[in-house]
Amino acid sequence: MSIQNIFVVGAGLMGSGIAQNAITSGYTVTLNDQREEALDRAKSGIERALRRDVEKGRMTEEERDSALARLSTDVSMEGARGADLVIEAIFENLEAKQAVFSGLEDICPEHTIFASNTSSISLTALAAATKRPSRVVGMHFFSPVPRMRLCEVIFGLLTAQDVLEDIKEVGQKMGKELIMADDKPGFIVNRALLPMLNEACVIVGSFIGSVEDVDNGMKLGCNHPMGPLELADMIGLDILLNVMTVMDQEIGAKYHPSLLLRKMVVAGFLGRKSGAGFYLYENGKKVGVNPVLTRFHSLVD
């Protein structure tokens, strides 16, 4: 099947990034969200990103205008009526994702593929909420989507081979390197990555090392391009906590989220998107370590 029209559900960081990557790869995209303000913010962000690409010589003005002409937004699900591919990119919750697919069941044509950007939830469980389990697949993109080259493809118990072939074509057209994972909790990347991010939180929370020393240790000692706490801030500490919680339930204590991570989320320190996580941010740029992680408390007479 030749995929032309993509319906992206969720206009957050991942959904808008997927939409941007898709329109610059020649696809017609409808970006959906229940909140008009989220769609406006996503569209402005995409326009700003493409303007920078023109300024840096990555694309021409004509290419930018052509890409933007392929983007539309919709607060309803009606825009999915002509979709060849749906990519769901909402928060990491099984029931919410199942509700998206269930709601699209009678709107989308029979040939439409349902893909989820989930980073931990079972594709077989998502497929069970539909009448087309053979056409449900995982497309786990990485942030920022237009720049990160990897897409993790996950097949559920009933995912059809022709669906995997169609997804391979889409991924390659979007400039991604594809890896394939069976439907096991965490798949490949998060199965290996999350224990490291969580242990970095444990080290800081146990006063073994400072935020900067943990990140510099992994960057300079292990040649990582970004420290684990910087990466956690970029992912979003709330998202990291959600994924860790799912994997803790599915696999066990190895993935139990650290106390510090849980406290940071409760306190509203969600990372770069909230302006503060392990670091403080101004206009998306890191300006220093969050002072709550450096100060000491005492009782004063």
Tab-separated table of C-alpha atoms in Angstrom:
chain	number	residue	atom	x	y	z
A	1	MET	CA	0.000	0.000	0.000
A	2	SER	CA	1.288	3.474	-0.859
A	3	ILE	CA	0.933	5.714	2.188
A	4	GLN	CA	0.292	9.388	1.464
A	5	ASN	CA	-1.918	10.778	4.245
A	6	ILE	CA	-0.851	10.617	7.894
A	7	PHE	CA	-3.017	11.537	10.882
A	8	VAL	CA	-0.942	12.351	13.994
A	9	VAL	CA	-2.759	12.275	17.340
A	10	GLY	CA	-1.185	14.491	20.000
A	11	ALA	CA	0.395	17.909	19.367
A	12	GLY	CA	3.016	17.791	22.099
A	13	LEU	CA	6.769	17.602	21.600
A	14	MET	CA	6.701	14.153	19.992
A	15	GLY	CA	3.548	14.607	17.903
A	16	SER	CA	4.623	17.952	16.479
A	17	GLY	CA	8.091	16.553	15.767
A	18	ILE	CA	6.617	13.571	13.927
A	19	ALA	CA	4.355	15.897	11.929
A	20	GLN	CA	7.290	18.149	11.005
A	21	ASN	CA	9.427	15.200	9.935
A	22	ALA	CA	6.559	13.787	7.861
A	23	ILE	CA	5.668	16.965	5.964
A	24	THR	CA	9.317	17.617	5.080
A	25	SER	CA	9.448	14.030	3.754
A	26	GLY	CA	6.581	14.619	1.331
A	27	TYR	CA	3.625	13.299	3.354
A	28	THR	CA	0.325	15.115	3.823
A	29	VAL	CA	-0.302	15.400	7.552
A	30	THR	CA	-3.251	16.290	9.764
A	31	LEU	CA	-2.132	17.054	13.317
A	32	ASN	CA	-4.814	16.393	15.909
A	33	ASP	CA	-5.221	17.465	19.519
A	34	GLN	CA	-8.220	18.096	21.756
A	35	ARG	CA	-6.842	21.533	22.644
A	36	GLU	CA	-6.791	24.305	20.048
A	37	GLU	CA	-3.990	26.083	21.914
A	38	ALA	CA	-1.788	22.979	21.676
A	39	LEU	CA	-2.303	22.882	17.911
A	40	ASP	CA	-1.513	26.587	17.571
A	41	ARG	CA	1.644	26.159	19.640
A	42	ALA	CA	2.725	23.107	17.620
A	43	LYS	CA	2.122	24.806	14.281
A	44	SER	CA	4.072	27.890	15.364
A	45	GLY	CA	6.915	25.670	16.555
A	46	ILE	CA	7.038	23.809	13.235
A	47	GLU	CA	7.025	27.073	11.280
A	48	ARG	CA	9.836	28.410	13.465
A	49	ALA	CA	11.900	25.229	13.041
A	50	LEU	CA	11.530	25.269	9.263
A	51	ARG	CA	12.428	28.955	9.161
A	52	ARG	CA	15.683	28.099	10.970
A	53	ASP	CA	16.318	25.285	8.486
A	54	VAL	CA	16.039	27.790	5.643
A	55	GLU	CA	18.380	30.226	7.410
A	56	LYS	CA	20.936	27.453	7.933
A	57	GLY	CA	20.687	26.291	4.321
A	58	ARG	CA	19.128	22.908	5.117
A	59	MET	CA	16.169	23.627	2.846
A	60	THR	CA	14.999	26.280	0.401
A	61	GLU	CA	12.122	28.686	0.959
A	62	GLU	CA	10.165	26.824	-1.728
A	63	GLU	CA	10.688	23.514	0.074
A	64	ARG	CA	9.577	25.074	3.357
A	65	ASP	CA	6.425	26.563	1.814
A	66	SER	CA	5.606	23.274	0.117
A	67	ALA	CA	6.037	21.356	3.372
A	68	LEU	CA	3.844	23.759	5.356
A	69	ALA	CA	1.143	23.513	2.682
A	70	ARG	CA	0.957	19.776	3.445
A	71	LEU	CA	0.152	20.433	7.138
A	72	SER	CA	-3.319	20.945	8.556
A	73	THR	CA	-4.701	20.780	12.097
A	74	ASP	CA	-7.951	19.403	13.511
A	75	VAL	CA	-9.410	19.308	17.022
A	76	SER	CA	-11.794	16.533	15.951
A	77	MET	CA	-11.066	13.041	14.662
A	78	GLU	CA	-12.793	13.768	11.338
A	79	GLY	CA	-9.476	14.518	9.681
A	80	ALA	CA	-8.644	10.815	9.924
A	81	ARG	CA	-11.284	9.794	7.371
A	82	GLY	CA	-8.764	9.746	4.543
A	83	ALA	CA	-5.769	8.587	6.587
A	84	ASP	CA	-3.561	5.787	5.326
A	85	LEU	CA	-1.605	5.834	8.591
A	86	VAL	CA	-2.480	7.033	12.089
A	87	ILE	CA	0.415	7.739	14.449
A	88	GLU	CA	-0.700	8.109	18.073
A	89	ALA	CA	1.683	10.225	20.168
A	90	ILE	CA	-0.153	10.983	23.412
A	91	PHE	CA	0.980	10.388	27.002
A	92	GLU	CA	2.050	6.924	28.153
A	93	ASN	CA	-1.203	5.413	29.394
A	94	LEU	CA	-2.729	2.180	28.079
A	95	GLU	CA	-6.391	3.146	28.518
A	96	ALA	CA	-5.909	6.562	26.900
A	97	LYS	CA	-4.126	5.067	23.897
A	98	GLN	CA	-6.756	2.336	23.550
A	99	ALA	CA	-9.450	5.034	23.602
A	100	VAL	CA	-7.747	6.831	20.710
A	101	PHE	CA	-7.722	3.718	18.552
A	102	SER	CA	-11.263	2.759	19.550
A	103	GLY	CA	-12.482	6.242	18.640
A	104	LEU	CA	-10.865	6.035	15.216
A	105	GLU	CA	-12.149	2.537	14.448
A	106	ASP	CA	-15.291	3.594	12.580
A	107	ILE	CA	-13.790	6.781	11.117
A	108	CYS	CA	-10.720	5.398	9.365
A	109	PRO	CA	-10.843	3.276	6.199
A	110	GLU	CA	-10.250	-0.456	6.606
A	111	HIS	CA	-6.762	-0.194	5.136
A	112	THR	CA	-5.567	2.410	7.688
A	113	ILE	CA	-2.606	1.333	9.792
A	114	PHE	CA	-2.724	2.247	13.485
A	115	ALA	CA	0.771	3.021	14.805
A	116	SER	CA	1.657	4.023	18.363
A	117	ASN	CA	4.681	6.022	19.450
A	118	THR	CA	4.628	4.176	22.771
A	119	SER	CA	7.960	3.588	24.440
A	120	SER	CA	6.830	0.813	26.781
A	121	ILE	CA	3.188	-0.277	26.384
A	122	SER	CA	2.248	-3.609	24.791
A	123	LEU	CA	1.216	-3.352	21.141
A	124	THR	CA	-0.803	-6.531	21.546
A	125	ALA	CA	-2.807	-4.836	24.324
A	126	LEU	CA	-3.363	-1.777	22.130
A	127	ALA	CA	-4.410	-3.951	19.211
A	128	ALA	CA	-6.982	-5.699	21.411
A	129	ALA	CA	-8.950	-2.428	21.551
A	130	THR	CA	-9.480	-2.494	17.768
A	131	LYS	CA	-11.184	-4.622	15.142
A	132	ARG	CA	-7.971	-4.593	13.099
A	133	PRO	CA	-5.259	-6.080	15.341
A	134	SER	CA	-3.209	-7.161	12.315
A	135	ARG	CA	-2.864	-3.479	11.319
A	136	VAL	CA	-1.530	-2.223	14.674
A	137	VAL	CA	2.197	-1.568	15.020
A	138	GLY	CA	4.645	0.448	17.094
A	139	MET	CA	6.696	3.345	15.714
A	140	HIS	CA	8.834	4.578	18.603
A	141	PHE	CA	10.486	7.826	17.518
A	142	PHE	CA	13.135	9.664	19.541
A	143	SER	CA	13.283	13.326	20.490
A	144	PRO	CA	13.850	15.685	18.782
A	145	VAL	CA	12.182	13.671	16.020
A	146	PRO	CA	13.412	15.694	13.002
A	147	ARG	CA	17.040	15.305	14.153
A	148	MET	CA	17.171	11.828	15.724
A	149	ARG	CA	17.791	9.121	13.135
A	150	LEU	CA	16.338	6.120	14.970
A	151	CYS	CA	12.841	4.664	14.785
A	152	GLU	CA	12.125	1.525	16.775
A	153	VAL	CA	9.485	-0.634	15.070
A	154	ILE	CA	7.555	-2.977	17.363
A	155	PHE	CA	5.343	-5.804	16.181
A	156	GLY	CA	2.472	-7.184	18.248
A	157	LEU	CA	1.351	-10.798	18.328
A	158	LEU	CA	-0.938	-10.317	15.317
A	159	THR	CA	0.840	-7.574	13.338
A	160	ALA	CA	0.816	-8.470	9.630
A	161	GLN	CA	3.997	-8.641	7.568
A	162	ASP	CA	2.668	-6.254	4.902
A	163	VAL	CA	2.103	-3.654	7.645
A	164	LEU	CA	5.752	-3.940	8.688
A	165	GLU	CA	6.800	-3.490	5.067
A	166	ASP	CA	4.662	-0.343	4.733
A	167	ILE	CA	6.056	1.061	7.987
A	168	LYS	CA	9.592	0.335	6.810
A	169	GLU	CA	8.924	2.390	3.678
A	170	VAL	CA	7.536	5.297	5.736
A	171	GLY	CA	10.422	5.213	8.189
A	172	GLN	CA	13.040	5.181	5.460
A	173	LYS	CA	11.314	8.008	3.576
A	174	MET	CA	11.416	10.026	6.808
A	175	GLY	CA	15.173	9.442	6.937
A	176	LYS	CA	15.195	6.981	9.814
A	177	GLU	CA	17.333	3.981	10.573
A	178	LEU	CA	14.967	1.234	11.683
A	179	ILE	CA	15.431	-1.418	14.323
A	180	MET	CA	12.804	-4.064	15.059
A	181	ALA	CA	11.702	-5.253	18.479
A	182	ASP	CA	9.313	-7.902	19.708
A	183	ASP	CA	6.425	-6.824	21.917
A	184	LYS	CA	8.211	-7.094	25.255
A	185	PRO	CA	8.087	-4.304	27.904
A	186	GLY	CA	10.524	-1.492	27.109
A	187	PHE	CA	11.446	-2.998	23.732
A	188	ILE	CA	15.169	-2.480	22.962
A	189	VAL	CA	16.276	1.073	23.717
A	190	ASN	CA	14.362	1.815	26.916
A	191	ARG	CA	15.059	-1.657	28.250
A	192	ALA	CA	18.763	-0.722	28.267
A	193	LEU	CA	18.532	3.050	28.786
A	194	LEU	CA	16.069	3.515	31.629
A	195	PRO	CA	18.042	1.689	34.352
A	196	MET	CA	20.957	4.061	33.637
A	197	LEU	CA	18.779	7.188	33.862
A	198	ASN	CA	17.132	5.910	37.029
A	199	GLU	CA	20.473	5.020	38.634
A	200	ALA	CA	21.745	8.525	37.844
A	201	CYS	CA	18.781	9.826	39.869
A	202	VAL	CA	19.669	7.419	42.693
A	203	ILE	CA	23.282	8.631	42.738
A	204	VAL	CA	22.212	12.281	43.085
A	205	GLY	CA	19.463	11.440	45.582
A	206	SER	CA	21.944	9.457	47.696
A	207	PHE	CA	24.504	12.322	47.683
A	208	ILE	CA	27.109	10.124	45.986
A	209	GLY	CA	27.725	12.670	43.252
A	210	SER	CA	26.433	16.038	42.084
A	211	VAL	CA	24.193	16.588	39.063
A	212	GLU	CA	27.053	18.037	37.014
A	213	ASP	CA	29.551	15.379	38.079
A	214	VAL	CA	27.176	12.563	37.143
A	215	ASP	CA	26.600	14.053	33.698
A	216	ASN	CA	30.265	14.910	33.115
A	217	GLY	CA	31.275	11.452	34.290
A	218	MET	CA	29.124	9.759	31.656
A	219	LYS	CA	30.027	12.240	28.908
A	220	LEU	CA	33.782	12.215	29.481
A	221	GLY	CA	34.170	8.689	30.842
A	222	CYS	CA	31.784	6.850	28.527
A	223	ASN	CA	31.797	9.216	25.527
A	224	HIS	CA	28.047	9.861	25.758
A	225	PRO	CA	27.032	13.002	23.855
A	226	MET	CA	24.656	14.001	26.660
A	227	GLY	CA	24.636	13.214	30.362
A	228	PRO	CA	21.847	11.006	31.748
A	229	LEU	CA	20.283	13.810	33.795
A	230	GLU	CA	20.380	16.229	30.854
A	231	LEU	CA	18.729	13.510	28.792
A	232	ALA	CA	16.096	12.906	31.463
A	233	ASP	CA	15.279	16.627	31.423
A	234	MET	CA	14.937	16.571	27.651
A	235	ILE	CA	12.670	13.500	27.706
A	236	GLY	CA	10.547	14.986	30.498
A	237	LEU	CA	10.728	13.651	34.046
A	238	ASP	CA	7.000	12.958	34.082
A	239	ILE	CA	7.298	10.871	30.919
A	240	LEU	CA	10.306	9.048	32.341
A	241	LEU	CA	8.366	8.315	35.529
A	242	ASN	CA	5.358	7.033	33.579
A	243	VAL	CA	7.497	4.678	31.510
A	244	MET	CA	9.455	3.472	34.549
A	245	THR	CA	6.171	2.789	36.366
A	246	VAL	CA	4.851	0.686	33.476
A	247	MET	CA	8.087	-1.290	33.284
A	248	ASP	CA	8.193	-1.716	37.076
A	249	GLN	CA	4.735	-3.288	36.909
A	250	GLU	CA	5.566	-5.459	33.901
A	251	ILE	CA	9.138	-6.545	34.703
A	252	GLY	CA	9.853	-5.852	38.365
A	253	ALA	CA	12.019	-4.016	40.865
A	254	LYS	CA	14.903	-3.471	38.454
A	255	TYR	CA	12.817	-0.663	36.928
A	256	HIS	CA	11.342	0.774	40.140
A	257	PRO	CA	11.523	4.581	39.780
A	258	SER	CA	13.862	6.295	42.220
A	259	LEU	CA	12.542	8.333	45.126
A	260	LEU	CA	14.203	11.502	43.798
A	261	LEU	CA	12.580	11.100	40.381
A	262	ARG	CA	9.160	10.702	41.997
A	263	LYS	CA	9.706	13.751	44.239
A	264	MET	CA	10.870	15.900	41.313
A	265	VAL	CA	7.690	15.136	39.377
A	266	VAL	CA	5.444	15.769	42.387
A	267	ALA	CA	7.193	19.132	42.880
A	268	GLY	CA	6.503	20.092	39.259
A	269	PHE	CA	10.119	19.857	38.082
A	270	LEU	CA	9.430	18.133	34.753
A	271	GLY	CA	12.588	19.084	32.864
A	272	ARG	CA	13.238	21.407	29.976
A	273	LYS	CA	9.557	21.808	29.051
A	274	SER	CA	8.657	23.211	32.496
A	275	GLY	CA	11.770	25.382	32.796
A	276	ALA	CA	13.247	23.294	35.597
A	277	GLY	CA	14.277	19.701	36.167
A	278	PHE	CA	17.739	18.646	37.239
A	279	TYR	CA	18.798	21.887	35.560
A	280	LEU	CA	17.161	25.302	35.133
A	281	TYR	CA	16.276	26.502	31.628
A	282	GLU	CA	15.604	29.860	30.030
A	283	ASN	CA	14.105	29.829	26.532
A	284	GLY	CA	15.005	26.149	26.306
A	285	LYS	CA	18.689	26.736	27.129
A	286	LYS	CA	20.352	25.261	30.219
A	287	VAL	CA	21.473	27.978	32.656
A	288	GLY	CA	22.486	26.052	35.763
A	289	VAL	CA	21.742	23.263	38.204
A	290	ASN	CA	18.379	23.358	39.962
A	291	PRO	CA	19.200	24.883	43.381
A	292	VAL	CA	16.876	22.473	45.215
A	293	LEU	CA	19.473	19.796	44.459
A	294	THR	CA	22.408	21.773	45.854
A	295	ARG	CA	21.156	23.470	49.002
A	296	PHE	CA	21.244	21.984	52.473
A	297	HIS	CA	18.653	22.557	55.168
A	298	SER	CA	19.322	23.093	58.853
A	299	LEU	CA	17.518	24.055	62.026
A	300	VAL	CA	18.601	27.504	63.186
A	301	ASP	CA	18.187	28.668	66.783
